Amino acid sequence: MFAEAQYDSVPLPEDFPHGGDVQTAAAFWGCDAEDILDLSTGLHPDGPPVWLGDWLREHAHLAGRYPDPRGEPARSALAHALNVEPGQVLVTAGAQAAIEVVFQAMGWRSLAIEVPCYSEPLRCARRAGCAVRGFASGEPPKADALWLTSPHNPSGEIRSWPVGRVGVLDESYMP
């Protein structure tokens, strides 16, 4: 199903915009929910690490207020850690929000994306009127932009950015 193709024909049910809803996905694809290995949520099958409970108790007092609406403390810390200017850092309420912003802002007409992949870039590209070309391996097809995920899901391979290409290297799950 995920061979190189024009991805305007890949079925993406619009009634569940993000992963984790295996019941709706099973009904859509006509299978049992137990047969779906959902790699879309980033949840560990064994639950959260033991240390997280202690950290949450220690920092619970911070839950009584909103963070800086511009994300400045996070933007500055990330810029410093990545050795870039703060203006080069986009702080959002999660990857899905960032993906939306990228497609709204960039105005790309075409996108090459490695498949299989997280479906949100496909969905956002379509909403932005961007033609999508999927590729399974090898040299990415020509397009205004390239979208890679590292580590790639489901292969787990670490990707590097090809010289001379414009686009996004999604490292949301980089260890």
PDB file of C-alpha atoms in Angstrom:
ATOM      1  CA  MET A   1       0.000   0.000   0.000  1.00  0.00           C
ATOM      2  CA  PHE A   2       2.870   2.420   0.719  1.00  0.00           C
ATOM      3  CA  ALA A   3       4.876   2.098  -2.489  1.00  0.00           C
ATOM      4  CA  GLU A   4       5.962   5.184  -4.384  1.00  0.00           C
ATOM      5  CA  ALA A   5       2.776   6.879  -5.483  1.00  0.00           C
ATOM      6  CA  GLN A   6       0.877  10.095  -5.855  1.00  0.00           C
ATOM      7  CA  TYR A   7      -0.569  10.382  -2.359  1.00  0.00           C
ATOM      8  CA  ASP A   8      -3.754  12.174  -3.296  1.00  0.00           C
ATOM      9  CA  SER A   9      -5.345   8.708  -3.400  1.00  0.00           C
ATOM     10  CA  VAL A  10      -4.179   7.372  -0.012  1.00  0.00           C
ATOM     11  CA  PRO A  11      -7.238   6.920   2.208  1.00  0.00           C
ATOM     12  CA  LEU A  12      -6.949   9.203   5.225  1.00  0.00           C
ATOM     13  CA  PRO A  13     -10.145   9.278   7.243  1.00  0.00           C
ATOM     14  CA  GLU A  14     -10.878  12.917   8.045  1.00  0.00           C
ATOM     15  CA  ASP A  15     -13.017  12.000  11.055  1.00  0.00           C
ATOM     16  CA  PHE A  16      -9.995  11.118  13.200  1.00  0.00           C
ATOM     17  CA  PRO A  17      -7.315  13.739  12.661  1.00  0.00           C
ATOM     18  CA  HIS A  18      -4.619  12.187  14.822  1.00  0.00           C
ATOM     19  CA  GLY A  19      -3.461   8.740  15.885  1.00  0.00           C
ATOM     20  CA  GLY A  20      -4.450   6.873  18.999  1.00  0.00           C
ATOM     21  CA  ASP A  21      -8.078   6.290  17.986  1.00  0.00           C
ATOM     22  CA  VAL A  22      -7.671   2.624  17.091  1.00  0.00           C
ATOM     23  CA  GLN A  23     -11.423   1.916  17.333  1.00  0.00           C
ATOM     24  CA  THR A  24     -12.251   4.421  14.588  1.00  0.00           C
ATOM     25  CA  ALA A  25      -9.244   3.305  12.532  1.00  0.00           C
ATOM     26  CA  ALA A  26     -10.313  -0.344  12.809  1.00  0.00           C
ATOM     27  CA  ALA A  27     -13.839   0.510  11.657  1.00  0.00           C
ATOM     28  CA  PHE A  28     -12.466   2.584   8.773  1.00  0.00           C
ATOM     29  CA  TRP A  29     -10.076  -0.126   7.550  1.00  0.00           C
ATOM     30  CA  GLY A  30     -12.374  -3.057   8.375  1.00  0.00           C
ATOM     31  CA  CYS A  31     -10.188  -4.871  10.903  1.00  0.00           C
ATOM     32  CA  ASP A  32     -10.090  -5.561  14.641  1.00  0.00           C
ATOM     33  CA  ALA A  33      -8.588  -2.874  16.890  1.00  0.00           C
ATOM     34  CA  GLU A  34      -6.381  -5.565  18.454  1.00  0.00           C
ATOM     35  CA  ASP A  35      -4.766  -6.102  15.035  1.00  0.00           C
ATOM     36  CA  ILE A  36      -3.531  -2.491  14.856  1.00  0.00           C
ATOM     37  CA  LEU A  37      -0.059  -1.663  16.106  1.00  0.00           C
ATOM     38  CA  ASP A  38      -0.472   2.071  16.704  1.00  0.00           C
ATOM     39  CA  LEU A  39       2.914   3.757  16.372  1.00  0.00           C
ATOM     40  CA  SER A  40       1.397   7.214  16.003  1.00  0.00           C
ATOM     41  CA  THR A  41       1.062   8.344  19.597  1.00  0.00           C
ATOM     42  CA  GLY A  42       4.578   8.106  20.980  1.00  0.00           C
ATOM     43  CA  LEU A  43       3.290   6.313  24.078  1.00  0.00           C
ATOM     44  CA  HIS A  44       5.460   3.652  25.667  1.00  0.00           C
ATOM     45  CA  PRO A  45       3.583   0.348  26.058  1.00  0.00           C
ATOM     46  CA  ASP A  46       4.911  -0.001  29.637  1.00  0.00           C
ATOM     47  CA  GLY A  47       3.674   3.437  30.721  1.00  0.00           C
ATOM     48  CA  PRO A  48       5.665   6.413  32.009  1.00  0.00           C
ATOM     49  CA  PRO A  49       9.115   6.026  33.589  1.00  0.00           C
ATOM     50  CA  VAL A  50       9.258   5.701  37.375  1.00  0.00           C
ATOM     51  CA  TRP A  51      11.154   9.003  37.823  1.00  0.00           C
ATOM     52  CA  LEU A  52       8.346  11.002  36.199  1.00  0.00           C
ATOM     53  CA  GLY A  53       6.042  10.752  39.230  1.00  0.00           C
ATOM     54  CA  ASP A  54       8.705  12.275  41.480  1.00  0.00           C
ATOM     55  CA  TRP A  55       9.415  15.057  38.979  1.00  0.00           C
ATOM     56  CA  LEU A  56       5.705  15.893  38.651  1.00  0.00           C
ATOM     57  CA  ARG A  57       5.250  16.059  42.433  1.00  0.00           C
ATOM     58  CA  GLU A  58       8.293  18.322  42.737  1.00  0.00           C
ATOM     59  CA  HIS A  59       7.039  20.698  40.025  1.00  0.00           C
ATOM     60  CA  ALA A  60       3.268  20.566  40.700  1.00  0.00           C
ATOM     61  CA  HIS A  61       3.296  24.206  41.859  1.00  0.00           C
ATOM     62  CA  LEU A  62       3.972  25.274  38.258  1.00  0.00           C
ATOM     63  CA  ALA A  63       0.627  23.838  37.101  1.00  0.00           C
ATOM     64  CA  GLY A  64      -1.248  26.774  38.635  1.00  0.00           C
ATOM     65  CA  ARG A  65      -0.239  29.251  35.940  1.00  0.00           C
ATOM     66  CA  TYR A  66       0.034  29.472  32.177  1.00  0.00           C
ATOM     67  CA  PRO A  67       3.479  29.473  30.570  1.00  0.00           C
ATOM     68  CA  ASP A  68       4.785  32.520  28.717  1.00  0.00           C
ATOM     69  CA  PRO A  69       2.379  32.921  25.747  1.00  0.00           C
ATOM     70  CA  ARG A  70       5.262  33.695  23.363  1.00  0.00           C
ATOM     71  CA  GLY A  71       7.295  30.731  24.549  1.00  0.00           C
ATOM     72  CA  GLU A  72      10.302  32.970  25.210  1.00  0.00           C
ATOM     73  CA  PRO A  73      12.003  30.948  27.975  1.00  0.00           C
ATOM     74  CA  ALA A  74      11.678  27.778  25.881  1.00  0.00           C
ATOM     75  CA  ARG A  75      12.703  29.557  22.660  1.00  0.00           C
ATOM     76  CA  SER A  76      15.827  31.036  24.267  1.00  0.00           C
ATOM     77  CA  ALA A  77      16.846  27.747  25.902  1.00  0.00           C
ATOM     78  CA  LEU A  78      16.337  25.789  22.676  1.00  0.00           C
ATOM     79  CA  ALA A  79      18.195  28.381  20.595  1.00  0.00           C
ATOM     80  CA  HIS A  80      21.124  28.232  23.002  1.00  0.00           C
ATOM     81  CA  ALA A  81      21.158  24.406  23.030  1.00  0.00           C
ATOM     82  CA  LEU A  82      20.960  24.236  19.215  1.00  0.00           C
ATOM     83  CA  ASN A  83      23.403  27.124  18.655  1.00  0.00           C
ATOM     84  CA  VAL A  84      20.913  29.083  16.526  1.00  0.00           C
ATOM     85  CA  GLU A  85      19.194  32.459  16.815  1.00  0.00           C
ATOM     86  CA  PRO A  86      15.938  32.529  18.849  1.00  0.00           C
ATOM     87  CA  GLY A  87      14.089  33.691  15.714  1.00  0.00           C
ATOM     88  CA  GLN A  88      14.939  30.341  14.113  1.00  0.00           C
ATOM     89  CA  VAL A  89      13.028  28.421  16.809  1.00  0.00           C
ATOM     90  CA  LEU A  90       9.291  27.747  16.519  1.00  0.00           C
ATOM     91  CA  VAL A  91       7.614  26.966  19.854  1.00  0.00           C
ATOM     92  CA  THR A  92       4.135  25.430  19.584  1.00  0.00           C
ATOM     93  CA  ALA A  93       1.753  23.371  21.688  1.00  0.00           C
ATOM     94  CA  GLY A  94       2.927  20.129  20.103  1.00  0.00           C
ATOM     95  CA  ALA A  95       4.132  18.800  16.777  1.00  0.00           C
ATOM     96  CA  GLN A  96       0.701  18.834  15.159  1.00  0.00           C
ATOM     97  CA  ALA A  97       0.395  22.606  15.671  1.00  0.00           C
ATOM     98  CA  ALA A  98       3.899  23.116  14.254  1.00  0.00           C
ATOM     99  CA  ILE A  99       3.066  21.068  11.157  1.00  0.00           C
ATOM    100  CA  GLU A 100      -0.029  23.224  10.500  1.00  0.00           C
ATOM    101  CA  VAL A 101       2.002  26.432  10.854  1.00  0.00           C
ATOM    102  CA  VAL A 102       4.726  25.201   8.496  1.00  0.00           C
ATOM    103  CA  PHE A 103       2.294  24.453   5.671  1.00  0.00           C
ATOM    104  CA  GLN A 104       0.338  27.684   6.181  1.00  0.00           C
ATOM    105  CA  ALA A 105       3.503  29.787   6.206  1.00  0.00           C
ATOM    106  CA  MET A 106       5.660  28.235   3.501  1.00  0.00           C
ATOM    107  CA  GLY A 107       3.333  28.151   0.493  1.00  0.00           C
ATOM    108  CA  TRP A 108       4.920  25.031  -0.985  1.00  0.00           C
ATOM    109  CA  ARG A 109       3.206  23.709  -4.138  1.00  0.00           C
ATOM    110  CA  SER A 110       4.698  20.214  -3.914  1.00  0.00           C
ATOM    111  CA  LEU A 111       6.111  17.977  -1.199  1.00  0.00           C
ATOM    112  CA  ALA A 112       8.180  14.770  -1.298  1.00  0.00           C
ATOM    113  CA  ILE A 113       7.644  12.654   1.827  1.00  0.00           C
ATOM    114  CA  GLU A 114       9.072   9.306   2.882  1.00  0.00           C
ATOM    115  CA  VAL A 115       6.379   6.676   3.434  1.00  0.00           C
ATOM    116  CA  PRO A 116       5.039   5.075   5.455  1.00  0.00           C
ATOM    117  CA  CYS A 117       4.802   8.098   7.705  1.00  0.00           C
ATOM    118  CA  TYR A 118       2.841  10.030  10.291  1.00  0.00           C
ATOM    119  CA  SER A 119      -0.293  11.140   8.427  1.00  0.00           C
ATOM    120  CA  GLU A 120      -0.519  14.738   9.700  1.00  0.00           C
ATOM    121  CA  PRO A 121       2.013  16.201   7.202  1.00  0.00           C
ATOM    122  CA  LEU A 122       0.033  14.543   4.380  1.00  0.00           C
ATOM    123  CA  ARG A 123      -3.236  15.958   5.683  1.00  0.00           C
ATOM    124  CA  CYS A 124      -1.823  19.479   6.242  1.00  0.00           C
ATOM    125  CA  ALA A 125      -0.155  19.496   2.823  1.00  0.00           C
ATOM    126  CA  ARG A 126      -3.462  18.643   1.163  1.00  0.00           C
ATOM    127  CA  ARG A 127      -5.327  21.338   3.107  1.00  0.00           C
ATOM    128  CA  ALA A 128      -2.694  23.842   1.948  1.00  0.00           C
ATOM    129  CA  GLY A 129      -3.187  22.780  -1.692  1.00  0.00           C
ATOM    130  CA  CYS A 130       0.210  21.112  -1.877  1.00  0.00           C
ATOM    131  CA  ALA A 131       0.700  18.105  -4.201  1.00  0.00           C
ATOM    132  CA  VAL A 132       2.296  15.199  -2.310  1.00  0.00           C
ATOM    133  CA  ARG A 133       4.702  12.596  -3.722  1.00  0.00           C
ATOM    134  CA  GLY A 134       5.459   9.642  -1.497  1.00  0.00           C
ATOM    135  CA  PHE A 135       8.684   7.684  -1.832  1.00  0.00           C
ATOM    136  CA  ALA A 136       9.682   4.499  -0.046  1.00  0.00           C
ATOM    137  CA  SER A 137      13.450   4.600  -0.443  1.00  0.00           C
ATOM    138  CA  GLY A 138      16.316   6.058  -2.402  1.00  0.00           C
ATOM    139  CA  GLU A 139      16.581   9.558  -3.782  1.00  0.00           C
ATOM    140  CA  PRO A 140      13.570  11.738  -2.933  1.00  0.00           C
ATOM    141  CA  PRO A 141      11.589  12.907  -5.966  1.00  0.00           C
ATOM    142  CA  LYS A 142      11.811  16.528  -7.080  1.00  0.00           C
ATOM    143  CA  ALA A 143       9.462  18.828  -5.149  1.00  0.00           C
ATOM    144  CA  ASP A 144       9.400  22.318  -3.631  1.00  0.00           C
ATOM    145  CA  ALA A 145      10.056  20.734  -0.237  1.00  0.00           C
ATOM    146  CA  LEU A 146      11.105  17.481   1.391  1.00  0.00           C
ATOM    147  CA  TRP A 147       9.704  16.004   4.624  1.00  0.00           C
ATOM    148  CA  LEU A 148      11.786  13.431   6.504  1.00  0.00           C
ATOM    149  CA  THR A 149      11.292  11.921   9.952  1.00  0.00           C
ATOM    150  CA  SER A 150      14.227  10.867  12.110  1.00  0.00           C
ATOM    151  CA  PRO A 151      14.142   8.370  13.577  1.00  0.00           C
ATOM    152  CA  HIS A 152      11.880   7.089  10.830  1.00  0.00           C
ATOM    153  CA  ASN A 153       8.732   5.284  11.921  1.00  0.00           C
ATOM    154  CA  PRO A 154       8.426   2.318  11.595  1.00  0.00           C
ATOM    155  CA  SER A 155      12.013   1.472  10.528  1.00  0.00           C
ATOM    156  CA  GLY A 156      13.747   3.371  13.354  1.00  0.00           C
ATOM    157  CA  GLU A 157      16.477   4.511  10.949  1.00  0.00           C
ATOM    158  CA  ILE A 158      18.208   7.814  11.705  1.00  0.00           C
ATOM    159  CA  ARG A 159      17.963  10.212   8.756  1.00  0.00           C
ATOM    160  CA  SER A 160      20.331  12.971   7.718  1.00  0.00           C
ATOM    161  CA  TRP A 161      19.358  15.959   5.625  1.00  0.00           C
ATOM    162  CA  PRO A 162      20.312  15.825   1.928  1.00  0.00           C
ATOM    163  CA  VAL A 163      22.452  18.796   0.886  1.00  0.00           C
ATOM    164  CA  GLY A 164      20.638  21.389  -1.184  1.00  0.00           C
ATOM    165  CA  ARG A 165      17.082  20.414  -0.210  1.00  0.00           C
ATOM    166  CA  VAL A 166      14.499  22.628   1.509  1.00  0.00           C
ATOM    167  CA  GLY A 167      11.927  21.279   3.938  1.00  0.00           C
ATOM    168  CA  VAL A 168      11.474  19.714   7.366  1.00  0.00           C
ATOM    169  CA  LEU A 169      13.447  17.118   9.307  1.00  0.00           C
ATOM    170  CA  ASP A 170      10.969  16.012  11.985  1.00  0.00           C
ATOM    171  CA  GLU A 171      12.956  14.832  15.006  1.00  0.00           C
ATOM    172  CA  SER A 172      10.010  14.682  17.423  1.00  0.00           C
ATOM    173  CA  TYR A 173      11.043  11.258  18.693  1.00  0.00           C
ATOM    174  CA  MET A 174      14.805  11.668  18.611  1.00  0.00           C
ATOM    175  CA  PRO A 175      16.208   9.994  21.736  1.00  0.00           C
TER     176      PRO A 175
END
